Amino acid sequence: TGKPMTQLPELAAIQLNDTHPTLGVPELMRILIDEEGLTWDEAWATTTKTFAFTNHTVLPEAMEKWPVPMMDKILPRHMGIIYDINLFFLQSVEERFPNDRELLRNISIIEESNPQQVRMAYLACVGSHKVNGVAAIHSDILKQTIFKDFVRVQGEDKFTNKTNGVSPRRWMNECNPDMSRLITEAVGDRSWVNDLTKLKALESKVDDKDFRQGWWEAKQKNKARLAEYILATTGIKVSPNALFDVQVKRIHEYKRQLLNILGVIYRYHRLKQMPAEERAKELHRVVVFAGKAAAGYWVAKQVIKLINSVAEVVNSDEEIGDVLKVVFIPDYSVTAAEYIIPASDISQHISTAGTEGSGTSNMKFVLNGGIILGTVDGANIEIGEEVGEEQIFFFGCLAHEVDDFRHYLRFHQPKPDEALQAAFDMIQSNTFGDAHIFQPLIDSILRGGDVYLLSVDFPSYVEAHKAVEAAYRQHDDWVTKSILSVSRMAKFSSDRAVQEYAEEIWNIEPVPVGKITV
């Protein structure tokens, strides 16, 4: 353009997606100083106006730290720039908060460990003009914990929230054509695909008998389609007439797939204790898992092993039959998700309170007429606020209670709830194969401090499932919940999220591109 490099922020905005791309900050400084000839102050002003930083989780994997000796060897110029960024930042803080050495130590980009570490989240924070979390509770937790001292130093206005969203083009129109046709019928045209506020029109159809029947049939068709996919990919035959209970996401301790499979084991235990005539009255349920574990994440892989071992036993038990089926769909992908998400009756979003940044699969499931069973965490909270808490099944402790529970469990070893102990007993009696394989998972709860509070939340988790079953048996009420939930989900469109970033962080205006056809 021929414009001076100091005008870069007027033409470009760079969003740091977690700490992984944070080297962009010293790299832009290097380019502006070494190649473009700007002074340090000019380069720093340009850099900080250009970058903004999104944090997605408070967990350690998003708080990258890199050893200074390694960076000195591989990227010596960048390391030198990071040292200077840190020095000038700490000098500015010292001027405003003289002699507060603890504050300087707490906010230093260089952690004084052995060896020293570069705290990439702090570098991203210092090098950006805005920092945001991805759900209201997550953004509040960031300001109260990880970035508490930065809020004090840099001001609360720098820290904001941008709740995630998902694309209605793919996650409704593309993957759920039958439901989409019904929405188009209710709205009157297809404009809703680019404006989810028009989903409100569904509320006027909630008592329309024909519409309700079409809505139910669309869900059943999606379940039949998923049943075919499950048979093709796993060889397991499931009935579309069962309640489809789904948890699909990255396999991680905080997302608590272990809580889910322990609940399944307890359900299996209960069914085995029942006389046949009582078992025949039980609501049939298909429990679907999918997701991938990081290559070196041993605990997550053990959870996958347990799920598959339980599935093998349950699915071959002739006494149980179709009353309970357990499925782990391999090789989770967008394609698999397009089969799974439109077919859920309930989906589980059960992270320990305060650990999930936002989650987006929760949004996808509800936008496809599914109901959430979840903890008071991440975007679950805002979904509950939008759709109404009567359309969601909450359970578990709250974020502000977690530290006290963790402290208690670290220094005490309370006996587990009877239901949880029954699940442990089934595992330890070799019901699902060699118990020694799974003992470390049990020990993480009983002897490892139960960091993710499975023992705390298990009783309310079991009760939440009972509430789900009672609600599902009330067919008309369930259809109402499903329609109303979709009608109130406009907030969770990626269009809204992108518009907020554009207006409040990137400072860009929309540009007309002609009529868009879908």
Short mmCIF file of C-alpha atoms in Angstrom, two decimals:
data_model
loop_
_atom_site.label_atom_id
_atom_site.label_comp_id
_atom_site.label_asym_id
_atom_site.label_seq_id
_atom_site.Cartn_x
_atom_site.Cartn_y
_atom_site.Cartn_z
CA THR A 1 0.00 0.00 0.00
CA GLY A 2 2.97 2.31 0.46
CA LYS A 3 1.66 3.26 3.91
CA PRO A 4 4.04 3.39 6.87
CA MET A 5 4.28 0.19 8.96
CA THR A 6 2.98 2.06 11.97
CA GLN A 7 -0.43 1.94 10.24
CA LEU A 8 -0.44 -1.88 10.19
CA PRO A 9 -3.12 -2.10 12.95
CA GLU A 10 -5.48 -0.10 10.72
CA LEU A 11 -5.16 -2.74 8.00
CA ALA A 12 -4.61 -6.00 9.89
CA ALA A 13 -5.67 -7.67 13.11
CA ILE A 14 -4.02 -10.83 14.42
CA GLN A 15 -5.89 -12.98 16.93
CA LEU A 16 -3.73 -15.29 19.05
CA ASN A 17 -5.71 -18.51 19.47
CA ASP A 18 -4.46 -19.71 22.88
CA THR A 19 -0.73 -19.56 23.66
CA HIS A 20 0.42 -21.76 20.75
CA PRO A 21 1.06 -18.88 18.27
CA THR A 22 2.49 -16.44 20.84
CA LEU A 23 5.88 -16.30 19.13
CA GLY A 24 4.06 -14.07 16.66
CA VAL A 25 4.57 -11.21 19.12
CA PRO A 26 8.41 -11.21 19.15
CA GLU A 27 8.45 -12.17 15.45
CA LEU A 28 6.46 -9.06 14.48
CA MET A 29 8.76 -6.99 16.70
CA ARG A 30 11.78 -8.52 14.90
CA ILE A 31 10.33 -7.69 11.47
CA LEU A 32 9.40 -4.12 12.43
CA ILE A 33 12.78 -3.35 14.06
CA ASP A 34 15.29 -5.40 12.04
CA GLU A 35 13.68 -5.28 8.61
CA GLU A 36 11.47 -2.17 8.61
CA GLY A 37 13.69 0.09 10.70
CA LEU A 38 11.16 1.18 13.32
CA THR A 39 12.28 2.30 16.75
CA TRP A 40 11.46 0.02 19.70
CA ASP A 41 8.64 2.27 20.89
CA GLU A 42 7.10 2.50 17.41
CA ALA A 43 7.37 -1.26 16.92
CA TRP A 44 5.88 -2.03 20.34
CA ALA A 45 2.94 0.33 19.86
CA THR A 46 2.26 -1.21 16.44
CA THR A 47 2.56 -4.77 17.73
CA THR A 48 0.27 -4.38 20.72
CA LYS A 49 -2.39 -2.65 18.62
CA THR A 50 -2.22 -5.47 16.07
CA PHE A 51 -2.46 -8.47 18.40
CA ALA A 52 -5.32 -9.68 20.59
CA PHE A 53 -5.33 -12.88 22.65
CA THR A 54 -8.03 -15.50 23.20
CA ASN A 55 -7.59 -17.94 26.07
CA HIS A 56 -9.61 -21.15 25.73
CA THR A 57 -8.97 -22.97 29.00
CA VAL A 58 -7.36 -22.53 32.39
CA LEU A 59 -5.72 -25.96 32.16
CA PRO A 60 -1.90 -26.21 32.00
CA GLU A 61 -1.76 -27.29 28.34
CA ALA A 62 -2.99 -23.81 27.36
CA MET A 63 -0.46 -22.15 29.69
CA GLU A 64 2.61 -23.11 27.69
CA LYS A 65 6.04 -22.59 29.20
CA TRP A 66 9.24 -23.03 27.20
CA PRO A 67 12.74 -23.43 28.69
CA VAL A 68 14.89 -20.34 28.19
CA PRO A 69 18.03 -22.40 27.30
CA MET A 70 16.13 -24.12 24.49
CA MET A 71 14.77 -20.85 23.10
CA ASP A 72 18.18 -19.20 23.45
CA LYS A 73 19.65 -21.95 21.28
CA ILE A 74 16.90 -22.17 18.64
CA LEU A 75 15.64 -18.57 18.48
CA PRO A 76 18.30 -16.31 20.04
CA ARG A 77 17.02 -13.08 18.44
CA HIS A 78 13.44 -13.76 19.57
CA MET A 79 14.65 -14.60 23.06
CA GLY A 80 16.50 -11.31 23.20
CA ILE A 81 13.35 -9.46 22.18
CA ILE A 82 11.34 -11.33 24.85
CA TYR A 83 13.89 -10.30 27.50
CA ASP A 84 13.50 -6.67 26.45
CA ILE A 85 9.69 -6.86 26.34
CA ASN A 86 9.76 -8.25 29.87
CA LEU A 87 12.26 -5.70 31.17
CA PHE A 88 10.39 -2.68 29.82
CA PHE A 89 7.06 -4.09 31.02
CA LEU A 90 8.37 -4.71 34.55
CA GLN A 91 9.99 -1.25 34.64
CA SER A 92 6.62 0.33 33.81
CA VAL A 93 4.95 -1.70 36.57
CA GLU A 94 7.67 -0.77 39.08
CA GLU A 95 7.02 2.92 38.38
CA ARG A 96 3.33 2.52 39.31
CA PHE A 97 3.77 -0.05 42.09
CA PRO A 98 7.18 0.70 43.61
CA ASN A 99 8.93 -1.99 45.66
CA ASP A 100 6.18 -4.60 45.12
CA ARG A 101 8.62 -7.38 44.32
CA GLU A 102 6.02 -10.10 44.68
CA LEU A 103 3.87 -8.44 42.02
CA LEU A 104 6.86 -8.21 39.66
CA ARG A 105 7.65 -11.88 40.26
CA ASN A 106 4.03 -12.87 39.65
CA ILE A 107 3.66 -11.06 36.32
CA SER A 108 7.16 -11.55 34.89
CA ILE A 109 7.16 -13.21 31.46
CA ILE A 110 10.31 -15.07 32.60
CA GLU A 111 9.60 -17.55 35.39
CA GLU A 112 12.57 -17.75 37.77
CA SER A 113 12.65 -21.54 37.93
CA ASN A 114 15.50 -23.91 37.15
CA PRO A 115 15.84 -23.64 34.23
CA GLN A 116 14.08 -20.35 33.62
CA GLN A 117 10.85 -20.64 31.58
CA VAL A 118 9.12 -18.27 29.18
CA ARG A 119 5.48 -17.99 30.24
CA MET A 120 3.81 -17.75 26.87
CA ALA A 121 0.37 -16.80 28.22
CA TYR A 122 1.94 -13.81 29.95
CA LEU A 123 3.79 -12.83 26.77
CA ALA A 124 0.51 -13.03 24.85
CA CYS A 125 -1.23 -10.94 27.50
CA VAL A 126 1.44 -8.24 27.58
CA GLY A 127 1.73 -8.16 23.77
CA SER A 128 -2.01 -7.76 23.07
CA HIS A 129 -4.45 -4.88 23.36
CA LYS A 130 -7.35 -7.18 24.30
CA VAL A 131 -7.60 -10.51 26.14
CA ASN A 132 -10.78 -12.56 26.11
CA GLY A 133 -12.20 -15.81 27.40
CA VAL A 134 -14.81 -17.79 25.50
CA ALA A 135 -17.73 -17.99 27.95
CA ALA A 136 -18.91 -15.66 30.68
CA ILE A 137 -17.88 -17.91 33.60
CA HIS A 138 -14.54 -18.69 31.95
CA SER A 139 -13.73 -15.01 31.39
CA ASP A 140 -14.57 -14.24 35.03
CA ILE A 141 -12.34 -17.10 36.24
CA LEU A 142 -9.46 -15.79 34.11
CA LYS A 143 -9.72 -12.38 35.76
CA GLN A 144 -9.92 -13.91 39.23
CA THR A 145 -7.05 -16.41 38.82
CA ILE A 146 -4.48 -16.61 36.00
CA PHE A 147 -4.60 -12.94 34.99
CA LYS A 148 -5.61 -11.47 38.34
CA ASP A 149 -2.41 -9.42 38.69
CA PHE A 150 -2.58 -8.29 35.05
CA VAL A 151 -6.10 -6.95 35.66
CA ARG A 152 -4.68 -4.94 38.54
CA VAL A 153 -1.77 -3.62 36.43
CA GLN A 154 -3.37 -3.18 33.00
CA GLY A 155 -6.95 -2.43 33.96
CA GLU A 156 -10.15 -4.44 33.75
CA ASP A 157 -11.16 -2.93 30.38
CA LYS A 158 -8.46 -4.93 28.62
CA PHE A 159 -10.12 -8.20 29.65
CA THR A 160 -13.39 -9.13 28.03
CA ASN A 161 -15.62 -12.06 27.09
CA LYS A 162 -16.51 -13.42 23.67
CA THR A 163 -18.72 -16.47 24.03
CA ASN A 164 -18.06 -19.02 21.30
CA GLY A 165 -20.51 -19.81 18.51
CA VAL A 166 -20.99 -22.44 15.81
CA SER A 167 -21.88 -22.19 12.14
CA PRO A 168 -25.57 -22.81 11.40
CA ARG A 169 -24.63 -23.54 7.79
CA ARG A 170 -22.76 -26.74 8.65
CA TRP A 171 -24.18 -27.65 12.05
CA MET A 172 -27.85 -27.27 11.13
CA ASN A 173 -28.52 -26.75 7.43
CA GLU A 174 -25.88 -29.17 6.13
CA CYS A 175 -26.00 -31.95 8.72
CA ASN A 176 -29.72 -31.95 9.54
CA PRO A 177 -31.75 -31.35 6.34
CA ASP A 178 -35.05 -32.68 7.71
CA MET A 179 -35.07 -30.39 10.73
CA SER A 180 -33.86 -27.53 8.52
CA ARG A 181 -36.85 -27.97 6.20
CA LEU A 182 -39.18 -27.70 9.20
CA ILE A 183 -37.45 -24.52 10.36
CA THR A 184 -37.75 -23.03 6.87
CA GLU A 185 -41.46 -23.87 6.96
CA ALA A 186 -41.87 -22.10 10.31
CA VAL A 187 -39.81 -19.03 9.32
CA GLY A 188 -41.29 -18.77 5.82
CA ASP A 189 -37.96 -18.75 3.95
CA ARG A 190 -34.33 -19.82 4.31
CA SER A 191 -33.08 -16.51 5.67
CA TRP A 192 -32.67 -18.09 9.14
CA VAL A 193 -29.50 -19.82 7.91
CA ASN A 194 -27.76 -16.43 8.08
CA ASP A 195 -29.84 -14.96 10.91
CA LEU A 196 -30.57 -17.32 13.79
CA THR A 197 -32.74 -14.73 15.56
CA LYS A 198 -35.45 -15.93 13.17
CA LEU A 199 -35.53 -19.28 15.00
CA LYS A 200 -37.93 -17.52 17.40
CA ALA A 201 -40.64 -18.36 14.85
CA LEU A 202 -40.49 -21.97 16.07
CA GLU A 203 -42.21 -20.95 19.30
CA SER A 204 -45.40 -20.25 17.36
CA LYS A 205 -45.30 -23.87 16.13
CA VAL A 206 -44.81 -25.52 19.50
CA ASP A 207 -48.51 -26.46 19.77
CA ASP A 208 -48.98 -27.33 16.09
CA LYS A 209 -49.74 -31.05 16.00
CA ASP A 210 -48.45 -31.67 12.47
CA PHE A 211 -45.28 -29.65 13.09
CA ARG A 212 -44.59 -31.53 16.32
CA GLN A 213 -45.04 -34.85 14.55
CA GLY A 214 -42.67 -33.77 11.80
CA TRP A 215 -40.13 -32.65 14.40
CA TRP A 216 -40.25 -36.03 16.15
CA GLU A 217 -40.02 -37.91 12.85
CA ALA A 218 -36.97 -35.85 11.80
CA LYS A 219 -35.21 -36.82 15.04
CA GLN A 220 -36.13 -40.49 14.61
CA LYS A 221 -34.85 -40.44 11.03
CA ASN A 222 -31.54 -39.02 12.23
CA LYS A 223 -31.34 -41.72 14.91
CA ALA A 224 -31.97 -44.44 12.31
CA ARG A 225 -29.21 -42.92 10.17
CA LEU A 226 -26.80 -42.97 13.12
CA ALA A 227 -27.80 -46.56 13.93
CA GLU A 228 -26.79 -47.54 10.39
CA TYR A 229 -23.50 -45.68 10.78
CA ILE A 230 -22.81 -47.42 14.11
CA LEU A 231 -23.51 -50.81 12.55
CA ALA A 232 -21.21 -50.05 9.61
CA THR A 233 -18.32 -48.72 11.74
CA THR A 234 -18.52 -50.95 14.85
CA GLY A 235 -20.71 -53.93 13.98
CA ILE A 236 -22.99 -53.09 16.91
CA LYS A 237 -26.73 -53.13 16.24
CA VAL A 238 -28.74 -50.52 18.16
CA SER A 239 -32.42 -49.59 18.13
CA PRO A 240 -33.42 -46.07 16.99
CA ASN A 241 -36.35 -46.35 19.41
CA ALA A 242 -34.02 -46.19 22.42
CA LEU A 243 -32.97 -42.96 24.12
CA PHE A 244 -29.70 -41.86 22.45
CA ASP A 245 -27.33 -40.62 25.17
CA VAL A 246 -24.20 -39.07 23.62
CA GLN A 247 -20.85 -37.76 24.80
CA VAL A 248 -18.45 -36.79 22.03
CA LYS A 249 -15.39 -34.65 22.67
CA ARG A 250 -11.64 -34.83 23.26
CA ILE A 251 -10.86 -37.56 25.80
CA HIS A 252 -9.57 -35.75 28.88
CA GLU A 253 -9.84 -36.22 32.63
CA TYR A 254 -11.53 -32.84 33.10
CA LYS A 255 -14.21 -33.68 30.50
CA ARG A 256 -14.96 -36.75 32.65
CA GLN A 257 -15.73 -39.54 30.22
CA LEU A 258 -14.72 -41.66 33.22
CA LEU A 259 -17.71 -40.32 35.17
CA ASN A 260 -19.96 -41.29 32.27
CA ILE A 261 -18.68 -44.86 31.92
CA LEU A 262 -18.83 -45.37 35.69
CA GLY A 263 -22.47 -44.29 35.47
CA VAL A 264 -23.00 -46.83 32.69
CA ILE A 265 -21.41 -49.56 34.83
CA TYR A 266 -23.70 -48.67 37.72
CA ARG A 267 -26.71 -48.80 35.37
CA TYR A 268 -25.58 -52.24 34.18
CA HIS A 269 -25.21 -53.34 37.81
CA ARG A 270 -28.77 -52.19 38.59
CA LEU A 271 -30.18 -53.96 35.54
CA LYS A 272 -28.44 -57.19 36.50
CA GLN A 273 -29.98 -57.01 39.98
CA MET A 274 -33.53 -56.63 38.63
CA PRO A 275 -35.93 -59.49 37.96
CA ALA A 276 -36.67 -59.90 34.24
CA GLU A 277 -40.18 -58.45 34.44
CA GLU A 278 -38.90 -55.28 36.12
CA ARG A 279 -36.01 -54.96 33.66
CA ALA A 280 -38.48 -55.12 30.78
CA LYS A 281 -40.07 -51.89 32.02
CA GLU A 282 -36.80 -49.95 31.91
CA LEU A 283 -36.28 -47.25 29.32
CA HIS A 284 -33.99 -48.53 26.58
CA ARG A 285 -30.80 -46.51 26.22
CA VAL A 286 -27.92 -46.36 23.74
CA VAL A 287 -24.83 -44.69 25.22
CA VAL A 288 -22.54 -43.31 22.53
CA PHE A 289 -18.94 -42.20 23.10
CA ALA A 290 -16.54 -40.74 20.55
CA GLY A 291 -13.37 -38.70 20.72
CA LYS A 292 -9.61 -38.92 20.54
CA ALA A 293 -6.88 -38.95 23.18
CA ALA A 294 -3.56 -37.15 22.78
CA ALA A 295 -0.86 -39.60 21.73
CA GLY A 296 0.97 -39.56 25.07
CA TYR A 297 -2.05 -39.24 27.36
CA TRP A 298 -2.01 -42.62 29.10
CA VAL A 299 -4.96 -42.00 31.44
CA ALA A 300 -7.20 -40.93 28.55
CA LYS A 301 -6.27 -44.07 26.65
CA GLN A 302 -7.13 -46.18 29.70
CA VAL A 303 -10.57 -44.57 29.74
CA ILE A 304 -11.06 -45.51 26.07
CA LYS A 305 -9.98 -49.06 26.93
CA LEU A 306 -12.48 -49.21 29.81
CA ILE A 307 -15.33 -47.92 27.62
CA ASN A 308 -14.65 -50.56 24.98
CA SER A 309 -14.27 -53.34 27.56
CA VAL A 310 -17.59 -52.40 29.14
CA ALA A 311 -19.23 -52.22 25.70
CA GLU A 312 -17.98 -55.70 24.84
CA VAL A 313 -19.53 -57.21 27.97
CA VAL A 314 -22.80 -55.25 28.00
CA ASN A 315 -23.54 -55.65 24.30
CA SER A 316 -23.09 -59.43 24.42
CA ASP A 317 -25.24 -59.91 27.55
CA GLU A 318 -28.42 -61.61 26.33
CA GLU A 319 -30.24 -60.84 29.60
CA ILE A 320 -29.78 -57.11 28.95
CA GLY A 321 -30.50 -57.14 25.21
CA ASP A 322 -31.58 -53.74 23.88
CA VAL A 323 -32.22 -52.27 27.33
CA LEU A 324 -28.64 -50.97 27.35
CA LYS A 325 -26.10 -50.68 24.56
CA VAL A 326 -22.67 -49.03 24.76
CA VAL A 327 -20.86 -47.78 21.66
CA PHE A 328 -17.45 -46.19 21.14
CA ILE A 329 -17.35 -44.79 17.62
CA PRO A 330 -13.73 -44.84 16.41
CA ASP A 331 -11.85 -42.17 14.48
CA TYR A 332 -14.02 -39.23 15.52
CA SER A 333 -14.15 -36.51 12.86
CA VAL A 334 -16.43 -33.83 11.44
CA THR A 335 -17.99 -36.48 9.20
CA ALA A 336 -18.77 -38.70 12.20
CA ALA A 337 -20.11 -35.68 14.08
CA GLU A 338 -22.55 -34.95 11.25
CA TYR A 339 -24.10 -38.37 11.86
CA ILE A 340 -23.96 -38.21 15.66
CA ILE A 341 -25.05 -34.69 16.59
CA PRO A 342 -28.46 -34.58 14.83
CA ALA A 343 -29.34 -37.95 16.43
CA SER A 344 -28.87 -37.19 20.12
CA ASP A 345 -31.77 -37.14 22.57
CA ILE A 346 -29.46 -36.03 25.35
CA SER A 347 -25.82 -35.02 25.17
CA GLN A 348 -23.46 -34.95 28.11
CA HIS A 349 -21.24 -31.93 28.86
CA ILE A 350 -20.02 -32.88 32.29
CA SER A 351 -16.67 -31.18 32.92
CA THR A 352 -15.73 -30.37 36.50
CA ALA A 353 -17.16 -26.92 37.23
CA GLY A 354 -14.69 -24.18 36.36
CA THR A 355 -12.51 -26.25 34.01
CA GLU A 356 -14.24 -25.97 30.62
CA GLY A 357 -13.59 -22.77 28.72
CA SER A 358 -16.81 -22.84 26.74
CA GLY A 359 -17.40 -25.95 24.72
CA THR A 360 -19.04 -25.75 21.31
CA SER A 361 -20.45 -29.26 20.90
CA ASN A 362 -23.03 -28.31 23.56
CA MET A 363 -24.25 -25.60 21.16
CA LYS A 364 -24.31 -27.97 18.18
CA PHE A 365 -26.36 -30.58 20.02
CA VAL A 366 -28.99 -28.11 21.24
CA LEU A 367 -29.26 -26.47 17.82
CA ASN A 368 -30.16 -29.95 16.53
CA GLY A 369 -32.96 -30.46 19.05
CA GLY A 370 -31.00 -32.37 21.68
CA ILE A 371 -31.20 -31.72 25.41
CA ILE A 372 -28.14 -31.14 27.62
CA LEU A 373 -27.25 -33.09 30.72
CA GLY A 374 -24.39 -31.09 32.16
CA THR A 375 -22.55 -29.32 34.91
CA VAL A 376 -22.80 -25.61 35.65
CA ASP A 377 -19.74 -24.86 33.56
CA GLY A 378 -18.60 -23.23 30.33
CA ALA A 379 -21.30 -22.23 27.86
CA ASN A 380 -23.75 -24.66 29.51
CA ILE A 381 -24.59 -21.78 31.84
CA GLU A 382 -25.42 -19.33 29.05
CA ILE A 383 -27.33 -21.99 27.12
CA GLY A 384 -29.42 -22.56 30.25
CA GLU A 385 -30.02 -18.82 30.53
CA GLU A 386 -31.18 -18.62 26.92
CA VAL A 387 -33.30 -21.76 26.56
CA GLY A 388 -34.60 -21.84 30.15
CA GLU A 389 -33.29 -24.10 32.90
CA GLU A 390 -36.37 -26.32 32.54
CA GLN A 391 -34.89 -27.33 29.15
CA ILE A 392 -31.57 -28.49 30.64
CA PHE A 393 -30.54 -31.06 33.27
CA PHE A 394 -27.91 -29.54 35.56
CA PHE A 395 -26.05 -31.43 38.27
CA GLY A 396 -22.83 -31.28 40.27
CA CYS A 397 -20.92 -28.86 42.45
CA LEU A 398 -20.37 -25.22 41.49
CA ALA A 399 -17.09 -23.59 40.46
CA HIS A 400 -16.68 -21.69 43.73
CA GLU A 401 -16.97 -24.95 45.69
CA VAL A 402 -14.27 -26.85 43.80
CA ASP A 403 -11.23 -25.69 45.78
CA ASP A 404 -12.81 -26.64 49.10
CA PHE A 405 -13.77 -30.09 47.84
CA ARG A 406 -10.28 -30.65 46.44
CA HIS A 407 -8.70 -29.61 49.72
CA TYR A 408 -10.93 -32.00 51.66
CA LEU A 409 -10.33 -34.93 49.30
CA ARG A 410 -6.57 -34.37 49.34
CA PHE A 411 -6.32 -34.77 53.10
CA HIS A 412 -9.20 -37.17 53.75
CA GLN A 413 -10.37 -40.38 52.11
CA PRO A 414 -14.17 -40.49 52.48
CA LYS A 415 -15.97 -43.67 51.54
CA PRO A 416 -17.47 -43.40 48.06
CA ASP A 417 -21.20 -43.29 47.48
CA GLU A 418 -22.81 -46.77 47.39
CA ALA A 419 -23.61 -46.45 43.68
CA LEU A 420 -20.02 -45.48 42.83
CA GLN A 421 -18.68 -48.30 45.01
CA ALA A 422 -20.94 -50.74 43.14
CA ALA A 423 -19.32 -49.62 39.87
CA PHE A 424 -15.84 -50.04 41.37
CA ASP A 425 -16.79 -53.52 42.62
CA MET A 426 -17.85 -54.62 39.14
CA ILE A 427 -14.52 -53.48 37.69
CA GLN A 428 -12.50 -55.04 40.50
CA SER A 429 -14.30 -58.38 40.17
CA ASN A 430 -12.89 -58.72 36.62
CA THR A 431 -16.33 -58.27 35.02
CA PHE A 432 -14.75 -56.25 32.22
CA GLY A 433 -11.45 -58.10 31.98
CA ASP A 434 -8.28 -57.92 34.06
CA ALA A 435 -9.06 -55.51 36.91
CA HIS A 436 -5.39 -54.58 37.28
CA ILE A 437 -5.57 -52.73 33.96
CA PHE A 438 -8.20 -50.35 35.33
CA GLN A 439 -7.06 -50.09 38.95
CA PRO A 440 -5.10 -46.85 38.30
CA LEU A 441 -8.35 -45.18 37.22
CA ILE A 442 -10.04 -46.20 40.48
CA ASP A 443 -6.95 -45.17 42.48
CA SER A 444 -7.05 -41.70 40.90
CA ILE A 445 -10.41 -41.25 42.60
CA LEU A 446 -9.87 -43.09 45.88
CA ARG A 447 -6.19 -42.35 46.55
CA GLY A 448 -5.16 -39.65 44.12
CA GLY A 449 -7.16 -36.79 45.56
CA ASP A 450 -9.94 -37.13 42.97
CA VAL A 451 -8.82 -33.88 41.33
CA TYR A 452 -11.82 -33.77 38.99
CA LEU A 453 -14.34 -34.54 41.77
CA LEU A 454 -16.00 -37.63 40.29
CA SER A 455 -16.85 -38.95 43.76
CA VAL A 456 -18.39 -35.60 44.72
CA ASP A 457 -20.63 -35.33 41.67
CA PHE A 458 -21.55 -38.99 41.14
CA PRO A 459 -24.68 -39.02 43.37
CA SER A 460 -26.20 -35.95 41.68
CA TYR A 461 -25.14 -37.35 38.29
CA VAL A 462 -27.16 -40.52 38.93
CA GLU A 463 -30.16 -38.43 40.01
CA ALA A 464 -29.87 -36.27 36.88
CA HIS A 465 -30.12 -39.41 34.73
CA LYS A 466 -33.27 -40.43 36.59
CA ALA A 467 -34.74 -37.01 35.83
CA VAL A 468 -33.83 -37.42 32.14
CA GLU A 469 -35.59 -40.78 31.96
CA ALA A 470 -38.72 -39.48 33.68
CA ALA A 471 -38.83 -36.51 31.26
CA TYR A 472 -38.22 -38.66 28.17
CA ARG A 473 -41.17 -40.86 29.06
CA GLN A 474 -43.38 -37.76 28.83
CA HIS A 475 -43.28 -37.73 25.05
CA ASP A 476 -45.22 -34.50 24.45
CA ASP A 477 -43.25 -32.55 27.04
CA TRP A 478 -39.97 -33.80 25.56
CA VAL A 479 -40.88 -32.62 22.06
CA THR A 480 -41.80 -29.23 23.53
CA LYS A 481 -38.41 -29.00 25.27
CA SER A 482 -36.66 -29.83 21.99
CA ILE A 483 -38.51 -27.24 19.88
CA LEU A 484 -38.23 -24.47 22.48
CA SER A 485 -34.52 -25.13 22.94
CA VAL A 486 -33.77 -24.68 19.24
CA SER A 487 -35.97 -21.59 19.04
CA ARG A 488 -33.90 -19.82 21.73
CA MET A 489 -30.36 -20.57 20.52
CA ALA A 490 -29.71 -17.52 18.31
CA LYS A 491 -26.94 -16.28 20.62
CA PHE A 492 -24.75 -19.26 19.79
CA SER A 493 -24.28 -18.58 16.10
CA SER A 494 -20.68 -18.03 15.02
CA ASP A 495 -22.06 -15.02 13.11
CA ARG A 496 -22.76 -13.29 16.42
CA ALA A 497 -19.36 -14.28 17.82
CA VAL A 498 -17.47 -13.03 14.74
CA GLN A 499 -19.45 -9.78 14.75
CA GLU A 500 -18.48 -9.16 18.39
CA TYR A 501 -14.80 -9.77 17.64
CA ALA A 502 -15.05 -7.50 14.59
CA GLU A 503 -16.74 -4.63 16.42
CA GLU A 504 -15.08 -4.80 19.84
CA ILE A 505 -11.58 -6.20 19.20
CA TRP A 506 -10.61 -5.94 15.52
CA ASN A 507 -12.38 -2.62 14.84
CA ILE A 508 -13.47 -3.57 11.35
CA GLU A 509 -16.62 -2.76 9.40
CA PRO A 510 -18.69 -5.19 7.31
CA VAL A 511 -18.22 -4.96 3.55
CA PRO A 512 -21.09 -5.61 1.11
CA VAL A 513 -20.35 -8.64 -1.08
CA GLY A 514 -23.58 -8.84 -3.06
CA LYS A 515 -26.47 -11.17 -2.47
CA ILE A 516 -25.39 -14.39 -0.74
CA THR A 517 -27.20 -17.57 -1.73
CA VAL A 518 -27.21 -20.66 0.46
#
